[in-house]
């Protein structure tokens, strides 16, 4: 799945987002691009769960 996180500003944000998703699915593969604000997630988790994880980390995910 692909999400946009406009308030992902730096590698610190990337680390928070990756940790939040991996806490729910340790096998999840997460690729973040701070320039395009794109977050690509390869996981068996529902999109709603991934979005909730990102919100709880303090960020604002949007569906593509
Ligand atoms: Cu940051």
Short mmCIF file of C-alpha atoms and ligand atoms in Angstrom, two decimals:
data_model
loop_
_atom_site.label_atom_id
_atom_site.label_comp_id
_atom_site.label_asym_id
_atom_site.label_seq_id
_atom_site.Cartn_x
_atom_site.Cartn_y
_atom_site.Cartn_z
CA UNK A 1 0.00 0.00 0.00
CA UNK A 2 1.03 3.57 -0.53
CA UNK A 3 0.23 6.51 1.74
CA UNK A 4 1.14 10.15 1.77
CA UNK A 5 2.40 11.67 5.05
CA UNK A 6 2.83 15.40 4.49
CA UNK A 7 4.19 16.05 7.99
CA UNK A 8 7.05 13.56 7.53
CA UNK A 9 9.90 16.08 7.39
CA UNK A 10 13.17 14.26 8.09
CA UNK A 11 14.84 10.93 8.86
CA UNK A 12 13.72 11.23 12.47
CA UNK A 13 10.10 11.18 11.31
CA UNK A 14 10.89 8.22 9.05
CA UNK A 15 12.28 6.30 12.02
CA UNK A 16 9.15 7.02 14.11
CA UNK A 17 6.86 5.89 11.29
CA UNK A 18 8.84 2.73 10.57
CA UNK A 19 8.98 1.81 14.25
CA UNK A 20 5.22 2.35 14.65
CA UNK A 21 4.43 0.05 11.72
CA UNK A 22 7.01 -2.58 12.67
CA UNK A 23 5.60 -2.67 16.21
CA UNK A 24 2.40 -4.06 14.65
CA UNK A 25 4.05 -6.17 11.95
CA UNK A 26 7.75 -6.93 12.49
CA UNK A 27 7.90 -8.36 8.97
CA UNK A 28 6.55 -5.18 7.34
CA UNK A 29 8.80 -3.53 4.79
CA UNK A 30 8.50 0.25 4.93
CA UNK A 31 10.04 2.66 2.45
CA UNK A 32 9.72 6.39 3.11
CA UNK A 33 10.62 9.31 0.88
CA UNK A 34 10.80 12.62 2.74
CA UNK A 35 10.90 14.59 -0.52
CA UNK A 36 7.76 13.16 -2.06
CA UNK A 37 6.14 12.41 1.37
CA UNK A 38 5.37 8.90 0.16
CA UNK A 39 5.29 5.90 2.47
CA UNK A 40 5.27 2.49 0.79
CA UNK A 41 4.30 -0.38 3.06
CA UNK A 42 4.61 -4.05 2.19
CA UNK A 43 2.63 -5.76 4.95
CA UNK A 44 -0.31 -8.06 5.59
CA UNK A 45 -1.81 -5.41 7.90
CA UNK A 46 -5.00 -3.63 6.87
CA UNK A 47 -4.48 -0.13 5.57
CA UNK A 48 -6.63 1.19 8.43
CA UNK A 49 -4.26 -0.39 10.98
CA UNK A 50 -1.21 1.10 9.28
CA UNK A 51 -2.87 4.52 9.20
CA UNK A 52 -3.75 4.20 12.90
CA UNK A 53 -0.13 3.31 13.72
CA UNK A 54 1.13 6.38 11.86
CA UNK A 55 -1.44 8.61 13.61
CA UNK A 56 -0.43 7.27 17.02
CA UNK A 57 3.19 8.12 16.16
CA UNK A 58 2.03 11.73 15.75
CA UNK A 59 1.76 12.01 11.98
CA UNK A 60 -1.06 12.51 9.51
CA UNK A 61 -1.40 9.81 6.86
CA UNK A 62 -3.56 10.30 3.79
CA UNK A 63 -4.80 7.68 1.37
CA UNK A 64 -3.46 7.97 -2.16
CU1 LIG B 1 11.36 14.67 11.22
#
